CSV table of C-alpha atoms and ligand atoms in Angstrom, one decimal:
chain,number,residue,atom,x,y,z
A,1,MET,CA,0.0,0.0,0.0
A,2,ILE,CA,1.4,3.4,-1.0
A,3,LEU,CA,0.8,6.3,1.4
A,4,SER,CA,1.5,9.9,0.4
A,5,ALA,CA,4.0,11.4,2.9
A,6,SER,CA,2.1,14.6,2.8
A,7,ALA,CA,-1.2,13.0,4.0
A,8,PRO,CA,-1.9,13.6,7.7
A,9,ASP,CA,-1.5,10.2,9.2
A,10,SER,CA,1.1,8.6,7.0
A,11,ILE,CA,4.1,9.2,9.2
A,12,ALA,CA,2.2,7.9,12.3
A,13,ALA,CA,1.1,4.8,10.4
A,14,CYS,CA,4.6,4.0,9.2
A,15,ALA,CA,6.0,4.7,12.7
A,16,ALA,CA,3.4,2.3,14.2
A,17,THR,CA,4.3,-0.4,11.7
A,18,THR,CA,8.0,0.0,12.5
A,19,ARG,CA,7.5,0.0,16.2
A,20,ALA,CA,5.4,-3.2,15.8
A,21,GLY,CA,8.4,-4.9,14.1
A,22,GLY,CA,7.0,-4.6,10.5
A,23,LEU,CA,8.7,-3.5,7.3
A,24,ILE,CA,8.2,-0.2,5.4
A,25,GLY,CA,9.3,1.3,2.2
A,26,LEU,CA,10.7,4.8,2.9
A,27,PRO,CA,11.9,7.6,0.7
A,28,THR,CA,15.4,9.1,1.1
A,29,GLU,CA,17.2,11.7,-1.1
A,30,THR,CA,19.3,8.9,-2.7
A,31,VAL,CA,17.0,5.9,-3.3
A,32,TYR,CA,14.1,4.3,-1.5
A,33,GLY,CA,14.9,2.0,1.4
A,34,LEU,CA,13.3,-1.1,2.8
A,35,GLY,CA,13.3,-0.2,6.5
A,36,ALA,CA,12.8,-1.8,9.9
A,37,ASP,CA,13.7,-1.1,13.6
A,38,ALA,CA,17.4,-1.5,13.5
A,39,ASP,CA,17.4,-3.0,17.1
A,40,ASN,CA,14.7,-5.6,16.4
A,41,GLU,CA,16.4,-8.8,15.3
A,42,ALA,CA,13.3,-10.4,13.9
A,43,ALA,CA,12.3,-7.3,11.9
A,44,VAL,CA,15.8,-7.0,10.5
A,45,ALA,CA,15.7,-10.7,9.5
A,46,GLN,CA,12.5,-10.0,7.5
A,47,ILE,CA,14.5,-7.4,5.4
A,48,PHE,CA,17.0,-10.0,4.4
A,49,ALA,CA,14.3,-12.4,3.5
A,50,ALA,CA,12.3,-9.9,1.5
A,51,LYS,CA,15.3,-8.8,-0.5
A,52,GLY,CA,16.8,-12.3,-0.9
A,53,ARG,CA,20.0,-10.8,0.5
A,54,PRO,CA,22.6,-13.0,2.3
A,55,SER,CA,22.2,-12.3,6.0
A,56,ASP,CA,25.9,-11.6,6.6
A,57,HIS,CA,25.8,-8.5,4.4
A,58,PRO,CA,25.4,-5.5,6.7
A,59,LEU,CA,22.7,-2.9,6.4
A,60,ILE,CA,22.9,0.9,6.7
A,61,VAL,CA,21.2,2.3,9.8
A,62,HIS,CA,19.4,5.6,9.4
A,63,VAL,CA,19.3,8.0,12.3
A,64,SER,CA,17.4,11.2,13.2
A,65,SER,CA,18.9,14.6,12.4
A,66,GLN,CA,18.2,15.7,16.0
A,67,ASP,CA,21.5,17.1,17.3
A,68,GLY,CA,23.0,16.9,13.8
A,69,GLY,CA,22.7,13.1,14.0
A,70,MET,CA,25.1,13.0,17.0
A,71,SER,CA,22.7,11.4,19.5
A,72,GLY,CA,21.9,8.6,17.0
A,73,ALA,CA,25.6,8.1,16.3
A,74,ALA,CA,26.3,8.0,20.0
A,75,HIS,CA,23.7,5.3,20.4
A,76,TYR,CA,25.2,3.0,17.7
A,77,ALA,CA,28.9,3.8,17.5
A,78,ALA,CA,31.5,2.9,20.1
A,79,GLN,CA,33.7,5.8,19.1
A,80,VAL,CA,33.7,8.4,16.4
A,81,ALA,CA,37.2,9.4,15.1
A,82,PRO,CA,37.8,13.2,14.8
A,83,PHE,CA,37.8,13.0,11.0
A,84,ALA,CA,34.5,11.1,11.0
A,85,GLN,CA,33.1,13.8,13.3
A,86,GLN,CA,34.1,16.4,10.8
A,87,LEU,CA,32.4,14.5,8.0
A,88,MET,CA,29.2,14.3,10.0
A,89,SER,CA,29.3,18.0,10.7
A,90,ALA,CA,29.9,18.8,7.0
A,91,PHE,CA,27.4,16.4,5.3
A,92,TRP,CA,24.7,15.3,7.8
A,93,PRO,CA,21.8,15.2,7.1
A,94,GLY,CA,22.8,14.1,3.6
A,95,PRO,CA,23.9,11.3,1.3
A,96,LEU,CA,26.9,10.1,3.3
A,97,THR,CA,27.2,6.8,5.1
A,98,LEU,CA,30.0,6.3,7.7
A,99,ILE,CA,31.2,2.9,8.8
A,100,LEU,CA,32.1,3.2,12.5
A,101,PRO,CA,33.0,0.8,15.3
A,102,ARG,CA,29.7,-0.6,16.7
A,103,ARG,CA,28.7,-0.2,20.3
A,104,ALA,CA,28.3,-3.7,21.9
A,105,GLY,CA,24.7,-4.8,22.1
A,106,VAL,CA,23.1,-2.5,19.6
A,107,GLY,CA,22.2,-3.0,15.9
A,108,GLU,CA,23.8,-6.4,15.9
A,109,ALA,CA,21.5,-8.0,13.3
A,110,ALA,CA,21.5,-4.9,11.1
A,111,ALA,CA,25.3,-5.0,11.1
A,112,GLY,CA,25.3,-8.6,9.9
A,113,GLY,CA,27.1,-9.6,13.1
A,114,GLN,CA,30.1,-7.4,12.3
A,115,GLY,CA,31.9,-5.2,14.9
A,116,THR,CA,31.2,-2.2,12.8
A,117,ILE,CA,28.0,-0.3,11.8
A,118,GLY,CA,27.1,1.8,8.8
A,119,LEU,CA,25.3,5.0,9.8
A,120,ARG,CA,23.6,7.6,7.7
A,121,CYS,CA,21.4,10.6,8.5
A,122,PRO,CA,19.2,11.1,5.5
A,123,ALA,CA,18.1,14.5,4.3
A,124,HIS,CA,14.7,13.6,3.0
A,125,PRO,CA,12.1,15.4,5.1
A,126,ALA,CA,9.7,12.4,5.2
A,127,ALA,CA,12.4,10.1,6.4
A,128,GLN,CA,13.4,12.6,9.1
A,129,ALA,CA,9.7,13.0,10.1
A,130,LEU,CA,9.5,9.3,10.6
A,131,LEU,CA,12.8,9.0,12.4
A,132,ARG,CA,11.7,11.8,14.8
A,133,ALA,CA,8.4,10.2,15.4
A,134,LEU,CA,10.2,7.0,16.3
A,135,ARG,CA,12.5,8.7,18.8
A,136,ASP,CA,9.4,10.3,20.5
A,137,THR,CA,8.9,8.9,24.0
A,138,SER,CA,6.1,11.3,25.1
A,139,ASP,CA,3.4,8.7,25.7
A,140,GLY,CA,5.7,6.3,27.5
A,141,LYS,CA,6.9,4.3,24.5
A,142,PRO,CA,10.6,3.4,24.3
A,143,PRO,CA,12.5,5.2,21.6
A,144,VAL,CA,13.4,3.5,18.3
A,145,TRP,CA,16.9,4.8,17.6
A,146,GLY,CA,17.4,3.9,14.0
A,147,ILE,CA,15.9,2.4,10.9
A,148,ALA,CA,18.0,-0.3,9.2
A,149,ALA,CA,17.3,0.1,5.5
A,150,PRO,CA,19.1,-1.3,2.4
A,151,SER,CA,17.8,-0.1,-1.0
A,152,ALA,CA,14.3,-1.5,-1.5
A,153,ASN,CA,15.1,-3.7,-4.4
A,154,ARG,CA,15.6,-7.5,-4.8
A,155,PHE,CA,19.3,-8.4,-4.2
A,156,GLY,CA,21.6,-7.4,-7.0
A,157,ARG,CA,18.9,-5.4,-8.9
A,158,VAL,CA,18.6,-1.7,-9.7
A,159,SER,CA,17.7,0.5,-6.7
A,160,PRO,CA,14.2,2.1,-6.7
A,161,THR,CA,13.9,5.9,-7.0
A,162,THR,CA,10.1,6.1,-6.8
A,163,ALA,CA,7.4,4.5,-4.6
A,164,ALA,CA,6.0,2.7,-7.6
A,165,HIS,CA,9.4,1.1,-8.3
A,166,VAL,CA,9.4,-0.2,-4.7
A,167,ALA,CA,5.9,-1.7,-5.1
A,168,SER,CA,7.0,-3.4,-8.3
A,169,GLU,CA,10.1,-4.9,-6.6
A,170,LEU,CA,8.6,-6.0,-3.4
A,171,GLY,CA,4.8,-6.4,-3.9
A,172,PRO,CA,1.7,-4.4,-3.2
A,173,ASP,CA,1.3,-5.5,0.4
A,174,LEU,CA,4.3,-3.5,1.7
A,175,LEU,CA,3.5,-0.2,3.4
A,176,ILE,CA,5.4,2.4,1.3
A,177,LEU,CA,5.8,6.0,2.3
A,178,ASP,CA,5.7,8.0,-0.9
A,179,GLY,CA,7.9,11.0,-0.8
A,180,GLY,CA,8.1,11.6,-4.5
A,181,PRO,CA,11.0,10.7,-6.8
A,182,CYS,CA,14.4,10.8,-5.1
A,183,ASP,CA,16.4,14.0,-5.6
A,184,LEU,CA,19.8,12.3,-6.2
A,185,GLY,CA,19.0,8.9,-7.7
A,186,ILE,CA,22.2,7.0,-6.7
A,187,GLU,CA,23.0,5.5,-3.3
A,188,SER,CA,25.0,7.4,-0.6
A,189,THR,CA,28.8,7.8,-0.6
A,190,ILE,CA,30.2,5.2,1.9
A,191,ILE,CA,33.3,6.1,3.9
A,192,ASP,CA,34.9,3.5,6.2
A,193,CYS,CA,36.1,5.3,9.3
A,194,THR,CA,37.3,2.3,11.3
A,195,ARG,CA,40.7,1.9,9.9
A,196,GLY,CA,42.5,5.1,11.1
A,197,ALA,CA,42.0,6.9,7.8
A,198,PRO,CA,39.0,7.6,5.6
A,199,VAL,CA,38.5,4.9,3.0
A,200,LEU,CA,36.1,5.2,0.1
A,201,LEU,CA,33.9,2.0,-0.1
A,202,ARG,CA,31.3,3.3,-2.5
A,203,PRO,CA,31.3,6.6,-4.6
A,204,GLY,CA,28.2,8.7,-4.6
A,205,SER,CA,26.9,12.2,-5.0
A,206,ILE,CA,29.4,13.6,-2.4
A,207,GLY,CA,32.7,13.4,-4.3
A,208,ARG,CA,36.2,12.6,-3.1
A,209,GLN,CA,37.3,16.2,-3.2
A,210,GLN,CA,34.4,17.3,-1.0
A,211,VAL,CA,35.2,14.6,1.5
A,212,GLU,CA,39.0,15.4,1.6
A,213,GLN,CA,38.2,19.1,2.0
A,214,ALA,CA,35.8,18.6,4.8
A,215,CYS,CA,38.2,16.4,6.9
A,216,GLY,CA,41.6,17.6,5.7
A,217,ARG,CA,42.7,14.0,5.1
A,218,ARG,CA,43.4,12.1,1.9
A,219,LEU,CA,40.7,9.6,1.0
A,220,LEU,CA,42.2,6.2,0.5
A,221,SER,CA,40.8,3.5,-1.8
A,222,ASN,CA,40.0,0.1,-0.4
A,223,GLU,CA,42.7,-1.5,-2.5
A,224,GLU,CA,45.4,1.0,-1.3
A,225,LEU,CA,44.6,0.4,2.3
A,226,SER,CA,44.5,-3.4,2.0
A,227,GLU,CA,48.0,-3.2,0.6
A,228,GLN,CA,49.4,-0.9,3.3
A,229,ASP,CA,47.5,-2.1,6.3
A,230,PRO,CA,50.1,-3.7,8.6
A,231,ARG,CA,47.4,-5.7,10.4
A,232,GLY,CA,46.3,-7.2,7.1
A,233,LEU,CA,42.7,-6.4,7.9
A,234,GLN,CA,40.2,-7.7,5.4
A,235,PRO,CA,38.0,-5.0,3.9
A,236,PRO,CA,34.5,-5.2,5.3
A,237,LYS,CA,31.8,-7.0,3.3
A,238,ALA,CA,29.7,-4.6,1.3
A,239,SER,CA,27.3,-5.9,-1.3
A,240,GLY,CA,27.3,-2.5,-3.0
A,241,THR,CA,30.9,-3.2,-3.7
A,242,LEU,CA,30.3,-6.6,-5.4
A,243,VAL,CA,31.4,-6.4,-9.0
A,244,SER,CA,28.0,-7.4,-10.5
A,245,HIS,CA,25.4,-5.3,-8.8
A,246,TYR,CA,22.7,-2.8,-9.7
A,247,ALA,CA,22.0,-4.8,-12.8
A,248,PRO,CA,18.8,-4.6,-14.9
A,249,VAL,CA,17.6,-7.8,-16.5
A,250,ALA,CA,18.8,-6.8,-20.0
A,251,GLN,CA,22.6,-7.0,-20.6
A,252,VAL,CA,24.3,-3.6,-20.3
A,253,ARG,CA,27.3,-2.8,-22.6
A,254,LEU,CA,29.4,0.3,-22.2
A,255,MET,CA,31.0,1.9,-25.3
A,256,ASP,CA,32.4,5.2,-26.3
A,257,ALA,CA,30.5,7.4,-28.8
A,258,LYS,CA,32.6,6.2,-31.8
A,259,ALA,CA,32.1,2.5,-31.1
A,260,MET,CA,28.4,3.2,-30.5
A,261,GLN,CA,28.0,4.8,-33.9
A,262,THR,CA,29.9,1.9,-35.6
A,263,ALA,CA,27.6,-0.6,-33.8
A,264,VAL,CA,24.5,1.4,-34.8
A,265,ASP,CA,25.6,1.6,-38.4
A,266,LEU,CA,26.3,-2.2,-38.5
A,267,LEU,CA,22.9,-2.9,-37.0
A,268,ALA,CA,21.2,-0.7,-39.6
A,269,THR,CA,22.6,-2.8,-42.4
A,270,VAL,CA,21.0,-6.0,-41.0
A,271,MET,CA,17.6,-4.5,-40.1
A,272,HIS,CA,14.6,-4.0,-42.3
A,273,PRO,CA,14.3,-0.5,-43.4
A,274,GLY,CA,11.9,1.3,-41.1
A,275,GLY,CA,11.3,-2.0,-39.4
A,276,SER,CA,9.4,-0.7,-36.4
A,277,ASP,CA,6.8,-3.5,-36.5
A,278,THR,CA,8.7,-5.6,-34.1
A,279,LYS,CA,9.4,-4.6,-30.5
A,280,PRO,CA,12.9,-3.0,-30.1
A,281,SER,CA,15.5,-5.5,-28.7
A,282,ILE,CA,18.2,-2.9,-28.2
A,283,ALA,CA,18.1,0.3,-26.2
A,284,VAL,CA,20.7,3.1,-26.6
A,285,TYR,CA,21.5,5.5,-23.8
A,286,ALA,CA,23.9,8.1,-25.1
A,287,ARG,CA,25.0,11.7,-24.5
A,288,THR,CA,26.4,12.1,-28.0
A,289,ALA,CA,23.9,12.6,-30.8
A,290,LEU,CA,24.1,9.5,-33.1
A,291,LYS,CA,23.4,9.5,-36.9
A,292,SER,CA,20.8,7.4,-38.6
A,293,ILE,CA,19.5,5.4,-35.7
A,294,PRO,CA,17.2,2.6,-37.0
A,295,LEU,CA,13.6,3.0,-35.8
A,296,SER,CA,13.8,-0.4,-34.1
A,297,ILE,CA,16.4,0.9,-31.6
A,298,LEU,CA,14.9,2.5,-28.4
A,299,LEU,CA,16.9,5.7,-28.0
A,300,ARG,CA,17.1,7.8,-24.9
A,301,ARG,CA,19.4,10.8,-24.5
A,302,MET,CA,21.7,10.7,-21.5
A,303,PRO,CA,21.9,14.2,-19.9
A,304,ASP,CA,25.2,16.2,-20.3
A,305,ASP,CA,25.8,16.5,-16.6
A,306,ALA,CA,26.4,13.9,-14.0
A,307,VAL,CA,23.8,15.2,-11.5
A,308,ALA,CA,21.0,15.0,-14.0
A,309,THR,CA,22.1,11.5,-15.2
A,310,ALA,CA,22.3,10.2,-11.6
A,311,TYR,CA,18.8,11.5,-11.1
A,312,GLN,CA,17.3,9.4,-13.9
A,313,LEU,CA,19.8,6.5,-14.3
A,314,PHE,CA,18.0,3.8,-12.4
A,315,ALA,CA,14.6,4.8,-13.8
A,316,ALA,CA,16.0,4.7,-17.3
A,317,LEU,CA,17.5,1.2,-16.8
A,318,ARG,CA,14.2,0.1,-15.4
A,319,SER,CA,12.2,1.6,-18.3
A,320,PHE,CA,14.5,-0.4,-20.8
A,321,ASP,CA,13.7,-3.6,-18.9
A,322,GLU,CA,10.0,-2.7,-19.1
A,323,ALA,CA,10.2,-2.2,-22.8
A,324,GLY,CA,11.6,-5.7,-23.0
A,325,VAL,CA,14.9,-5.0,-24.7
A,326,LYS,CA,17.7,-7.7,-24.5
A,327,LEU,CA,20.6,-5.3,-24.8
A,328,ILE,CA,21.3,-1.8,-23.4
A,329,TRP,CA,24.1,0.1,-25.0
A,330,VAL,CA,25.3,2.9,-22.8
A,331,GLU,CA,27.8,5.6,-23.8
A,332,THR,CA,30.7,5.5,-21.3
A,333,PRO,CA,30.5,8.5,-19.0
A,334,PRO,CA,33.5,10.9,-18.9
A,335,GLU,CA,36.5,10.1,-16.7
A,336,THR,CA,36.0,13.2,-14.6
A,337,PRO,CA,35.4,13.2,-10.8
A,338,ASP,CA,31.9,14.4,-11.0
A,339,TRP,CA,30.9,11.3,-12.9
A,340,GLU,CA,32.5,8.8,-10.5
A,341,GLY,CA,29.2,7.7,-8.9
A,342,VAL,CA,27.4,7.2,-12.2
A,343,ARG,CA,30.4,5.5,-13.7
A,344,ASP,CA,30.7,3.1,-10.8
A,345,ARG,CA,27.0,2.1,-11.1
A,346,LEU,CA,27.3,1.6,-14.8
A,347,LEU,CA,30.5,-0.5,-14.5
A,348,ARG,CA,28.7,-2.8,-12.0
A,349,ALA,CA,25.5,-3.0,-14.1
A,350,SER,CA,27.6,-4.0,-17.1
A,351,ALA,CA,29.8,-6.6,-15.3
A,352,PRO,CA,29.3,-10.1,-16.7
B,401,TXA,O1,21.7,5.7,-0.2
B,401,TXA,C1,21.8,4.7,0.5
B,401,TXA,O2,22.8,4.4,1.1
B,401,TXA,C2,20.6,3.8,0.5
B,401,TXA,C3,19.5,4.5,1.2
B,401,TXA,C4,18.3,3.6,1.3
B,401,TXA,O3,19.9,5.0,2.4
B,401,TXA,N1,20.9,2.5,1.1
B,401,TXA,C5,21.7,1.6,0.5
B,401,TXA,O4,21.8,0.4,1.3
B,401,TXA,O5,22.3,1.7,-0.5
B,401,TXA,P1,22.3,-0.9,0.7
B,401,TXA,O6,22.1,-1.9,1.8
B,401,TXA,O7,21.7,-1.3,-0.6
B,401,TXA,O8,23.8,-0.7,0.6
B,401,TXA,C6,24.5,-0.5,1.8
B,401,TXA,C7,26.0,-0.7,1.7
B,401,TXA,C8,26.2,-2.2,1.4
B,401,TXA,O9,27.2,-2.3,0.4
B,401,TXA,C9,26.6,-2.7,2.7
B,401,TXA,O10,27.3,-3.8,2.7
B,401,TXA,C10,27.4,-1.5,3.2
B,401,TXA,O11,26.6,-0.4,2.9
B,401,TXA,N2,27.5,-1.5,4.7
B,401,TXA,C11,26.6,-1.3,5.6
B,401,TXA,N3,27.1,-1.5,6.9
B,401,TXA,C12,28.4,-1.8,6.7
B,401,TXA,C13,29.4,-2.2,7.6
B,401,TXA,N4,29.2,-2.3,8.9
B,401,TXA,N5,30.6,-2.4,7.1
B,401,TXA,C14,30.8,-2.3,5.7
B,401,TXA,N6,29.9,-2.1,4.9
B,401,TXA,C15,28.7,-1.8,5.3
B,402,MG,MG1,21.4,-1.7,-2.6
């Protein structure tokens, strides 16, 4: 059931379901999440079951922006390194997830049993209204400190950016708080803060430079740190970092504009002229204008800037699946820092 976030009782209904140990679909500024009380083991187990996600893959816990997110962080984290504190001050509420050492006895199931916890303070007003309602103890209820929520898609699939996407992934029975299409469209930037230096686990809308500027430290990559780490620590398990992830059903191929034009020309020679009677089996998603596209190719222009592309990327991939194409040809995004998040998602979507 989809409830509009602006309707009077929607927040209260979602809060009641969460307090009762149920699941909800919730909007954030990045993508929609599938949420449950992060400290309720049985509720968290339902998230893994609904997604078909292996239960040792940790979930992100979302906290209220009261006190800039600090009270939520203090509940779940055993300690917050000074550079992590600076990142919270700079970017919370917002699309940044921090991996921190977990306080014993809290969020254990959400953390997949690991000694660390991923925390995020989302900026979406409906998510915050819900988180605030859950912290409310005015009529004697105990507080719910956080909502564990992975993206609300089946494991390995494209993240949902509208309430309708969530319903199509997880079924009509799920209570979904509809906060409109997500502003950003790709998942949060994840920084591991448990290894003495900030380590980028997943690129997102907040870029490297912004992170480095905010904390005055160089942002390491996972690979770099694994090589230098004298303790030989294994990088944490993160399903968003699996090579094949965020994949539509159709096969995604990345190619530059020149290769794309060559492929389109080649295709045109084997297709019937004007053969639009059959359903398209190939979608093309490109920034560069292509010449003489056969009618039987489903063409969609990729915006010229990374922010606009992130906003529509997952919906575009979903629409190609809905059109029933077998192949999605995507023009490789530019190698510039602003495109890092989009490039990362497309590389994973195109991994064999
Ligand atoms: O934007 C987002 O981050 C969205 C919205 C709903 O907030 N959430 C999201 O969650 O993308 P999910 O579960 O699809 O991706 C979370 C990523 C996973 O790769 C997970 O493994 C990693 O965060 N993660 C969570 N807790 C972790 C931990 N303790 N250590 C390492 N990685 C962790
Ligand atoms: Mg996900």
